[in-house]
mmCIF file of C-alpha atoms in Angstrom:
data_model
loop_
_atom_site.group_PDB
_atom_site.id
_atom_site.type_symbol
_atom_site.label_atom_id
_atom_site.label_comp_id
_atom_site.label_asym_id
_atom_site.label_seq_id
_atom_site.Cartn_x
_atom_site.Cartn_y
_atom_site.Cartn_z
ATOM 1 C CA MET M 1 11.618 33.214 -27.465
ATOM 2 C CA VAL M 2 10.598 30.219 -29.565
ATOM 3 C CA ALA M 3 14.221 29.408 -30.361
ATOM 4 C CA ARG M 4 15.119 29.605 -26.668
ATOM 5 C CA GLN M 5 12.327 27.197 -25.757
ATOM 6 C CA ASP M 6 13.415 24.837 -28.546
ATOM 7 C CA LEU M 7 16.917 24.773 -27.069
ATOM 8 C CA ARG M 8 15.665 24.408 -23.508
ATOM 9 C CA ALA M 9 13.788 21.150 -24.136
ATOM 10 C CA PRO M 10 16.806 19.135 -25.442
ATOM 11 C CA ALA M 11 18.960 20.564 -22.658
ATOM 12 C CA LEU M 12 16.419 19.383 -20.085
ATOM 13 C CA VAL M 13 16.419 15.887 -21.588
ATOM 14 C CA VAL M 14 20.231 15.772 -21.461
ATOM 15 C CA LEU M 15 20.248 16.916 -17.824
ATOM 16 C CA GLN M 16 17.635 14.318 -16.911
ATOM 17 C CA ALA M 17 19.607 11.569 -18.648
ATOM 18 C CA LEU M 18 22.801 12.602 -16.848
ATOM 19 C CA ALA M 19 20.967 12.639 -13.521
ATOM 20 C CA VAL M 20 19.617 9.145 -14.205
ATOM 21 C CA ALA M 21 23.127 7.960 -15.102
ATOM 22 C CA ALA M 22 24.525 9.399 -11.866
ATOM 23 C CA CYS M 23 21.769 7.794 -9.778
ATOM 24 C CA TYR M 24 22.224 4.480 -11.614
ATOM 25 C CA TYR M 25 25.962 4.495 -10.947
ATOM 26 C CA ALA M 26 25.463 5.472 -7.296
ATOM 27 C CA GLY M 27 22.921 2.682 -6.917
ATOM 28 C CA GLY M 28 25.376 0.250 -8.457
ATOM 29 C CA ARG M 29 28.079 1.260 -5.990
ATOM 30 C CA LEU M 30 25.638 0.754 -3.124
ATOM 31 C CA GLY M 31 24.585 -2.626 -4.464
ATOM 32 C CA LEU M 32 28.204 -3.735 -4.641
ATOM 33 C CA LEU M 33 28.614 -3.131 -0.916
ATOM 34 C CA TYR M 34 26.689 -6.369 -0.300
ATOM 35 C CA GLU M 35 28.014 -9.263 -2.331
ATOM 36 C CA LEU M 36 27.581 -13.005 -2.059
ATOM 37 C CA ARG M 37 29.674 -15.675 -3.720
ATOM 38 C CA MET M 38 27.653 -18.338 -5.479
ATOM 39 C CA ASN M 39 29.653 -21.175 -7.030
ATOM 40 C CA GLY M 40 32.612 -18.862 -7.526
ATOM 41 C CA SER M 41 30.525 -15.994 -8.962
ATOM 42 C CA VAL M 42 29.922 -12.696 -7.171
ATOM 43 C CA VAL M 43 26.257 -11.629 -7.089
ATOM 44 C CA SER M 44 24.321 -8.792 -5.466
ATOM 45 C CA PRO M 45 21.138 -9.979 -3.676
ATOM 46 C CA ILE M 46 19.511 -6.562 -4.208
ATOM 47 C CA TRP M 47 20.526 -4.609 -7.322
ATOM 48 C CA PRO M 48 19.247 -1.006 -6.851
ATOM 49 C CA PRO M 49 20.040 0.224 -10.405
ATOM 50 C CA THR M 50 17.171 -1.801 -11.882
ATOM 51 C CA GLY M 51 14.668 -0.141 -9.568
ATOM 52 C CA ILE M 52 16.178 3.272 -10.308
ATOM 53 C CA ALA M 53 16.007 2.640 -14.049
ATOM 54 C CA VAL M 54 12.387 1.429 -14.037
ATOM 55 C CA ALA M 55 11.227 4.297 -11.825
ATOM 56 C CA SER M 56 13.070 6.838 -14.001
ATOM 57 C CA LEU M 57 11.394 5.555 -17.148
ATOM 58 C CA LEU M 58 7.959 5.620 -15.513
ATOM 59 C CA LEU M 59 8.404 9.134 -14.124
ATOM 60 C CA LEU M 60 10.407 10.812 -16.896
ATOM 61 C CA GLY M 61 9.550 8.733 -19.936
ATOM 62 C CA PRO M 62 11.588 6.556 -22.324
ATOM 63 C CA ARG M 63 13.644 9.532 -23.466
ATOM 64 C CA VAL M 64 16.053 9.010 -20.529
ATOM 65 C CA TRP M 65 17.184 5.568 -21.682
ATOM 66 C CA PRO M 66 20.628 6.901 -22.725
ATOM 67 C CA GLY M 67 21.176 7.783 -19.070
ATOM 68 C CA ILE M 68 20.472 4.176 -18.100
ATOM 69 C CA ALA M 69 22.922 2.928 -20.717
ATOM 70 C CA LEU M 70 25.585 5.391 -19.561
ATOM 71 C CA GLY M 71 25.085 4.396 -15.933
ATOM 72 C CA ALA M 72 25.303 0.708 -16.816
ATOM 73 C CA LEU M 73 28.517 1.356 -18.757
ATOM 74 C CA LEU M 74 30.036 3.167 -15.766
ATOM 75 C CA VAL M 75 29.125 0.288 -13.440
ATOM 76 C CA VAL M 76 30.633 -2.285 -15.817
ATOM 77 C CA ALA M 77 33.793 -0.184 -16.118
ATOM 78 C CA HIS M 78 34.001 0.022 -12.333
ATOM 79 C CA LEU M 79 33.660 -3.738 -11.935
ATOM 80 C CA THR M 80 36.218 -4.751 -14.552
ATOM 81 C CA SER M 81 38.074 -3.540 -17.593
ATOM 82 C CA LEU M 82 35.911 -3.172 -20.670
ATOM 83 C CA GLN M 83 35.827 -6.303 -22.798
ATOM 84 C CA PRO M 84 34.201 -7.257 -26.128
ATOM 85 C CA VAL M 85 31.137 -8.556 -24.236
ATOM 86 C CA SER M 86 30.734 -5.331 -22.226
ATOM 87 C CA PRO M 87 28.456 -3.638 -24.810
ATOM 88 C CA GLY M 88 26.201 -6.689 -24.668
ATOM 89 C CA THR M 89 25.985 -6.443 -20.874
ATOM 90 C CA VAL M 90 25.147 -2.739 -21.136
ATOM 91 C CA PHE M 91 22.506 -3.556 -23.732
ATOM 92 C CA GLY M 92 20.896 -6.168 -21.478
ATOM 93 C CA ASN M 93 20.878 -3.858 -18.453
ATOM 94 C CA THR M 94 19.251 -1.146 -20.577
ATOM 95 C CA ALA M 95 16.785 -3.363 -22.416
ATOM 96 C CA ALA M 96 15.355 -4.953 -19.259
ATOM 97 C CA PRO M 97 14.053 -1.664 -17.734
ATOM 98 C CA LEU M 98 12.734 -0.621 -21.148
ATOM 99 C CA CYS M 99 10.851 -3.924 -21.410
ATOM 100 C CA ALA M 100 9.471 -3.332 -17.919
ATOM 101 C CA TYR M 101 8.316 0.142 -18.962
ATOM 102 C CA LEU M 102 6.611 -1.134 -22.118
ATOM 103 C CA LEU M 103 4.913 -4.018 -20.305
ATOM 104 C CA LEU M 104 3.656 -1.755 -17.530
ATOM 105 C CA ARG M 105 2.356 0.862 -19.953
ATOM 106 C CA ALA M 106 0.555 -1.841 -21.918
ATOM 107 C CA ALA M 107 -1.059 -3.039 -18.676
ATOM 108 C CA GLY M 108 -2.371 0.457 -17.836
ATOM 109 C CA PHE M 109 0.036 0.898 -14.913
ATOM 110 C CA ARG M 110 -0.445 3.896 -12.617
ATOM 111 C CA THR M 111 2.571 5.215 -10.769
ATOM 112 C CA ASP M 112 0.654 6.038 -7.582
ATOM 113 C CA LEU M 113 0.391 2.279 -6.861
ATOM 114 C CA ALA M 114 -3.050 2.831 -5.346
ATOM 115 C CA ARG M 115 -4.575 -0.245 -6.995
ATOM 116 C CA LEU M 116 -3.868 -3.895 -6.419
ATOM 117 C CA ARG M 117 -3.516 -4.450 -10.173
ATOM 118 C CA ASP M 118 -0.716 -1.867 -10.303
ATOM 119 C CA CYS M 119 1.268 -3.636 -7.581
ATOM 120 C CA LEU M 120 0.697 -7.002 -9.240
ATOM 121 C CA SER M 121 1.832 -5.555 -12.568
ATOM 122 C CA LEU M 122 4.988 -4.137 -10.986
ATOM 123 C CA VAL M 123 5.784 -7.485 -9.375
ATOM 124 C CA PHE M 124 5.074 -9.870 -12.237
ATOM 125 C CA LEU M 125 5.640 -7.678 -15.299
ATOM 126 C CA GLY M 126 8.171 -5.092 -14.177
ATOM 127 C CA GLY M 127 10.075 -7.409 -11.840
ATOM 128 C CA PHE M 128 9.820 -11.079 -12.634
ATOM 129 C CA ALA M 129 9.155 -10.969 -16.395
ATOM 130 C CA ALA M 130 11.224 -8.015 -17.616
ATOM 131 C CA MET M 131 14.321 -8.907 -15.609
ATOM 132 C CA LEU M 132 14.548 -12.186 -17.495
ATOM 133 C CA VAL M 133 16.100 -10.104 -20.274
ATOM 134 C CA SER M 134 19.089 -8.776 -18.315
ATOM 135 C CA SER M 135 19.819 -12.028 -16.498
ATOM 136 C CA THR M 136 19.636 -14.144 -19.660
ATOM 137 C CA ILE M 137 21.804 -11.785 -21.701
ATOM 138 C CA GLY M 138 24.292 -11.251 -18.885
ATOM 139 C CA ALA M 139 24.724 -14.909 -17.954
ATOM 140 C CA GLY M 140 24.782 -15.944 -21.601
ATOM 141 C CA LEU M 141 27.572 -13.473 -22.408
ATOM 142 C CA LEU M 142 29.627 -14.750 -19.480
ATOM 143 C CA VAL M 143 29.333 -18.264 -20.878
ATOM 144 C CA LEU M 144 30.194 -17.140 -24.418
ATOM 145 C CA SER M 145 33.250 -15.231 -23.216
ATOM 146 C CA GLY M 146 34.506 -18.246 -21.282
ATOM 147 C CA ASP M 147 34.374 -16.486 -17.906
ATOM 148 C CA VAL M 148 31.739 -18.971 -16.721
ATOM 149 C CA PRO M 149 31.575 -22.647 -17.735
ATOM 150 C CA ALA M 150 28.456 -23.643 -19.634
ATOM 151 C CA GLY M 151 27.452 -26.022 -16.847
ATOM 152 C CA ARG M 152 27.179 -23.116 -14.390
ATOM 153 C CA PHE M 153 24.866 -21.004 -16.530
ATOM 154 C CA TRP M 154 21.827 -21.483 -14.308
ATOM 155 C CA SER M 155 23.789 -20.958 -11.094
ATOM 156 C CA VAL M 156 24.745 -17.499 -12.402
ATOM 157 C CA TRP M 157 21.451 -16.744 -14.131
ATOM 158 C CA LEU M 158 19.197 -17.335 -11.103
ATOM 159 C CA PRO M 159 20.956 -14.991 -8.602
ATOM 160 C CA TRP M 160 21.291 -12.369 -11.360
ATOM 161 C CA TRP M 161 17.568 -12.522 -12.100
ATOM 162 C CA VAL M 162 16.528 -12.474 -8.442
ATOM 163 C CA GLY M 163 18.846 -9.552 -7.635
ATOM 164 C CA ASP M 164 17.468 -7.480 -10.525
ATOM 165 C CA ALA M 165 13.874 -8.360 -9.603
ATOM 166 C CA MET M 166 14.435 -7.433 -5.948
ATOM 167 C CA GLY M 167 15.783 -4.075 -7.079
ATOM 168 C CA VAL M 168 12.506 -3.412 -8.885
ATOM 169 C CA LEU M 169 10.312 -4.666 -6.044
ATOM 170 C CA LEU M 170 12.100 -2.770 -3.256
ATOM 171 C CA ILE M 171 13.606 0.351 -4.853
ATOM 172 C CA ALA M 172 11.123 1.341 -7.576
ATOM 173 C CA PRO M 173 8.083 1.660 -5.230
ATOM 174 C CA VAL M 174 10.065 3.935 -2.913
ATOM 175 C CA LEU M 175 11.007 6.256 -5.779
ATOM 176 C CA LEU M 176 7.462 6.235 -7.186
ATOM 177 C CA VAL M 177 5.569 6.809 -3.931
ATOM 178 C CA LEU M 178 7.752 9.014 -1.731
ATOM 179 C CA PRO M 179 7.446 12.178 -3.901
ATOM 180 C CA ARG M 180 3.683 12.091 -3.209
ATOM 181 C CA VAL M 181 3.961 11.624 0.555
ATOM 182 C CA ARG M 182 2.450 14.403 2.638
ATOM 183 C CA SER M 183 3.060 15.130 6.309
ATOM 184 C CA PRO M 184 0.414 13.757 8.687
ATOM 185 C CA VAL M 185 -2.077 16.371 9.791
ATOM 186 C CA HIS M 186 -2.881 15.005 13.236
ATOM 187 C CA TRP M 187 -0.340 14.891 16.059
ATOM 188 C CA PHE M 188 -1.427 11.348 16.903
ATOM 189 C CA ARG M 189 -0.224 10.121 13.491
ATOM 190 C CA TRP M 190 3.150 11.719 14.111
ATOM 191 C CA LYS M 191 3.454 9.940 17.449
ATOM 192 C CA GLU M 192 2.443 6.632 15.902
ATOM 193 C CA GLY M 193 4.929 7.101 13.066
ATOM 194 C CA VAL M 194 7.739 7.818 15.528
ATOM 195 C CA ALA M 195 6.735 4.773 17.572
ATOM 196 C CA LEU M 196 6.795 2.584 14.460
ATOM 197 C CA ALA M 197 10.223 3.922 13.492
ATOM 198 C CA VAL M 198 11.636 3.315 16.977
ATOM 199 C CA VAL M 199 10.262 -0.236 17.184
ATOM 200 C CA THR M 200 11.530 -0.999 13.679
ATOM 201 C CA ALA M 201 14.988 0.387 14.442
ATOM 202 C CA ALA M 202 15.182 -1.802 17.535
ATOM 203 C CA LEU M 203 13.531 -5.031 16.382
ATOM 204 C CA VAL M 204 14.852 -5.439 12.828
ATOM 205 C CA PRO M 205 18.591 -5.390 13.732
ATOM 206 C CA PHE M 206 17.864 -7.805 16.585
ATOM 207 C CA ALA M 207 15.982 -10.181 14.271
ATOM 208 C CA THR M 208 18.561 -10.061 11.479
ATOM 209 C CA TYR M 209 21.779 -10.241 13.510
ATOM 210 C CA THR M 210 20.768 -12.539 16.372
ATOM 211 C CA PRO M 211 21.459 -16.269 15.986
ATOM 212 C CA GLY M 212 18.246 -18.182 15.542
ATOM 213 C CA SER M 213 15.331 -18.006 13.147
ATOM 214 C CA LEU M 214 13.808 -14.689 14.207
ATOM 215 C CA LEU M 215 13.306 -13.127 10.776
ATOM 216 C CA PHE M 216 9.574 -13.908 10.961
ATOM 217 C CA SER M 217 9.227 -11.327 13.753
ATOM 218 C CA VAL M 218 9.608 -8.563 11.153
ATOM 219 C CA TYR M 219 6.268 -9.291 9.461
ATOM 220 C CA PRO M 220 4.057 -7.814 12.235
ATOM 221 C CA LEU M 221 5.907 -4.535 11.650
ATOM 222 C CA LEU M 222 5.152 -4.722 7.929
ATOM 223 C CA ILE M 223 1.475 -5.335 8.690
ATOM 224 C CA TRP M 224 1.376 -2.452 11.186
ATOM 225 C CA ALA M 225 3.031 -0.114 8.678
ATOM 226 C CA ALA M 226 0.658 -1.172 5.893
ATOM 227 C CA LEU M 227 -2.463 -0.796 8.032
ATOM 228 C CA ARG M 228 -1.612 2.637 9.366
ATOM 229 C CA PHE M 229 0.693 4.230 6.769
ATOM 230 C CA GLU M 230 -0.125 2.230 3.634
ATOM 231 C CA LEU M 231 2.551 1.813 0.987
ATOM 232 C CA PRO M 232 5.023 4.592 1.995
ATOM 233 C CA GLY M 233 5.385 3.175 5.490
ATOM 234 C CA SER M 234 5.343 -0.500 4.606
ATOM 235 C CA ILE M 235 7.774 -0.342 1.681
ATOM 236 C CA LEU M 236 10.299 1.664 3.718
ATOM 237 C CA CYS M 237 10.026 -0.881 6.516
ATOM 238 C CA ALA M 238 10.476 -3.741 4.039
ATOM 239 C CA LEU M 239 13.484 -2.037 2.423
ATOM 240 C CA PHE M 240 15.120 -1.459 5.815
ATOM 241 C CA ALA M 241 14.583 -5.081 6.834
ATOM 242 C CA SER M 242 15.861 -6.415 3.508
ATOM 243 C CA VAL M 243 19.010 -4.281 3.608
ATOM 244 C CA LEU M 244 19.850 -5.423 7.136
ATOM 245 C CA ALA M 245 19.104 -9.043 6.281
ATOM 246 C CA THR M 246 21.359 -8.756 3.227
ATOM 247 C CA GLY M 247 24.129 -7.291 5.368
ATOM 248 C CA ALA M 248 23.798 -10.148 7.838
ATOM 249 C CA ALA M 249 23.866 -12.701 5.016
ATOM 250 C CA THR M 250 26.953 -11.241 3.344
ATOM 251 C CA GLY M 251 28.690 -11.099 6.729
ATOM 252 C CA ARG M 252 27.481 -14.609 7.632
ATOM 253 C CA ARG M 253 26.002 -13.411 10.888
ATOM 254 C CA GLY M 254 22.782 -14.054 12.765
ATOM 255 C CA PRO M 255 20.524 -16.680 11.190
ATOM 256 C CA PHE M 256 22.937 -17.012 8.247
ATOM 257 C CA ASP M 257 25.893 -18.125 10.340
ATOM 258 C CA ASP M 258 27.506 -21.452 9.400
ATOM 259 C CA LEU M 259 25.189 -22.017 6.421
ATOM 260 C CA PRO M 260 26.322 -23.162 2.970
ATOM 261 C CA ASP M 261 26.285 -20.577 0.185
ATOM 262 C CA THR M 262 23.218 -22.103 -1.433
ATOM 263 C CA GLU M 263 21.166 -22.050 1.774
ATOM 264 C CA ILE M 264 22.183 -18.462 2.496
ATOM 265 C CA MET M 265 21.043 -17.394 -0.957
ATOM 266 C CA ILE M 266 17.743 -19.272 -0.725
ATOM 267 C CA ASN M 267 16.888 -18.015 2.777
ATOM 268 C CA LEU M 268 17.843 -14.427 1.962
ATOM 269 C CA HIS M 269 15.935 -14.273 -1.320
ATOM 270 C CA ALA M 270 12.888 -15.897 0.269
ATOM 271 C CA PHE M 271 12.864 -13.333 3.068
ATOM 272 C CA ASN M 272 13.415 -10.338 0.768
ATOM 273 C CA ALA M 273 10.739 -11.472 -1.686
ATOM 274 C CA ALA M 274 8.219 -12.180 1.080
ATOM 275 C CA ALA M 275 8.860 -8.793 2.699
ATOM 276 C CA ALA M 276 8.476 -6.919 -0.604
ATOM 277 C CA LEU M 277 5.317 -8.801 -1.600
ATOM 278 C CA THR M 278 3.752 -8.326 1.840
ATOM 279 C CA ALA M 279 4.418 -4.593 1.758
ATOM 280 C CA LEU M 280 3.206 -4.078 -1.816
ATOM 281 C CA LEU M 281 0.119 -6.288 -1.943
ATOM 282 C CA LEU M 282 -1.208 -5.677 1.565
ATOM 283 C CA SER M 283 -0.790 -1.920 1.189
ATOM 284 C CA ALA M 284 -2.570 -1.971 -2.167
ATOM 285 C CA VAL M 285 -5.549 -3.874 -0.730
ATOM 286 C CA ILE M 286 -5.804 -1.466 2.214
ATOM 287 C CA THR M 287 -5.527 1.580 -0.056
ATOM 288 C CA GLU M 288 -8.286 0.269 -2.317
ATOM 289 C CA GLN M 289 -10.525 -0.310 0.723
ATOM 290 C CA HIS M 290 -9.899 3.238 1.928
ATOM 291 C CA HIS M 291 -10.757 4.661 -1.496
ATOM 292 C CA THR M 292 -13.926 2.571 -1.628
ATOM 293 C CA ARG M 293 -14.984 3.734 1.822
ATOM 294 C CA ARG M 294 -14.401 7.388 0.923
ATOM 295 C CA SER M 295 -16.404 6.953 -2.272
ATOM 296 C CA VAL M 296 -19.309 5.403 -0.357
ATOM 297 C CA GLU M 297 -19.209 8.168 2.261
ATOM 298 C CA GLN M 298 -19.234 10.831 -0.458
ATOM 299 C CA ALA M 299 -22.158 9.138 -2.190
ATOM 300 C CA CYS M 300 -24.071 9.010 1.107
ATOM 301 C CA ARG M 301 -23.489 12.718 1.738
ATOM 302 C CA GLU M 302 -24.711 13.586 -1.737
ATOM 303 C CA LEU M 303 -27.773 11.369 -1.253
ATOM 304 C CA VAL M 304 -28.588 13.125 2.014
ATOM 305 C CA GLN M 305 -28.385 16.510 0.264
ATOM 306 C CA VAL M 306 -30.731 15.297 -2.472
ATOM 307 C CA LEU M 307 -33.256 13.983 0.075
ATOM 308 C CA GLU M 308 -33.146 17.234 2.072
ATOM 309 C CA HIS M 309 -33.921 19.272 -1.038
ATOM 310 C CA LEU M 310 -36.723 16.927 -2.085
ATOM 311 C CA THR M 311 -38.254 17.024 1.397
ATOM 312 C CA ALA M 312 -38.213 20.826 1.336
ATOM 313 C CA GLY M 313 -39.879 20.842 -2.062
ATOM 314 C CA GLU M 314 -36.814 22.236 -3.794
ATOM 315 C CA PRO M 315 -35.319 20.852 -7.006
ATOM 316 C CA ALA M 316 -32.607 18.319 -6.339
ATOM 317 C CA PRO M 317 -29.067 19.641 -6.787
ATOM 318 C CA ARG M 318 -27.040 18.351 -9.615
ATOM 319 C CA VAL M 319 -24.601 15.707 -8.415
ATOM 320 C CA ARG M 320 -21.291 15.576 -10.164
ATOM 321 C CA PRO M 321 -20.263 12.045 -11.082
ATOM 322 C CA GLN M 322 -17.190 10.850 -9.264
ATOM 323 C CA ARG M 323 -14.251 10.376 -11.523
ATOM 324 C CA GLU M 324 -11.348 8.081 -10.951
ATOM 325 C CA GLU M 325 -8.072 9.776 -10.194
ATOM 326 C CA SER M 326 -6.104 10.777 -13.228
ATOM 327 C CA LEU M 327 -3.141 8.701 -14.290
ATOM 328 C CA ASP M 328 0.200 9.888 -13.000
ATOM 329 C CA GLU M 329 2.185 8.757 -15.966
ATOM 330 C CA SER M 330 4.758 10.551 -17.986
#
């Protein structure tokens, strides 16, 4: 029995790593569906594999890093034939999520994203800071190999960094939060959720594919989703809006029609970043307020019980101290 359990643990790790590699590769294929050309270079405005990699490390632990490396190798092989710089690109795409994992663990990150500090850590540490590794290594290797002139380093580095960061900000929260989502108990919440989905499905395509600057009309939906459904609702709404906006930008339709490449990239990244930040930070503030209100209500109920016992001349019941929710970390 002991020998069987000893064999089962490594087999589970291998299966998890293979699953991560498959998801990473699938995310890469999806990310390649939307491409923009920036000064002759092809970039993906949202790179899902980075979000998949960071979420996998946070949920399963650093032991699945070989799966990330294998997935990155498969994506590189799909894009082009393997070259001497390919191992360096795989290393950068693997090191960046690992750096994000280490930075988030050092910051006391909780995967439930119920605190504002957790969302801020995911944005600034997991997204903006850690993805500097992959973009710097990737763009630097392109310059060293001669595929990109040295004068265009920053024009390749910036879209690479933003695409990786957007993958963390939009994809990782979905993978971290959705497994904990529970069905609404009350029928009214179901009706409101359906109404939000219908309005989103109608308004977002209209705003992203209609000529004119109507992208701002999406933000009331993000606020509605955050107020009523917190992070699961708001981040899904933000992801849907960002995907449609990216499709409109790559197809040069709607508000992105007849714009230069640089303006398309700036407008698209500004919209995607604003949508992700609105969903994450507003939802975190609302969730913290809800937790505070429930804690105050519980304390009031316990105080009422104590006063009732004291009034009746009975010994006060022992009140258990409220403990903060346990960390959901691997």
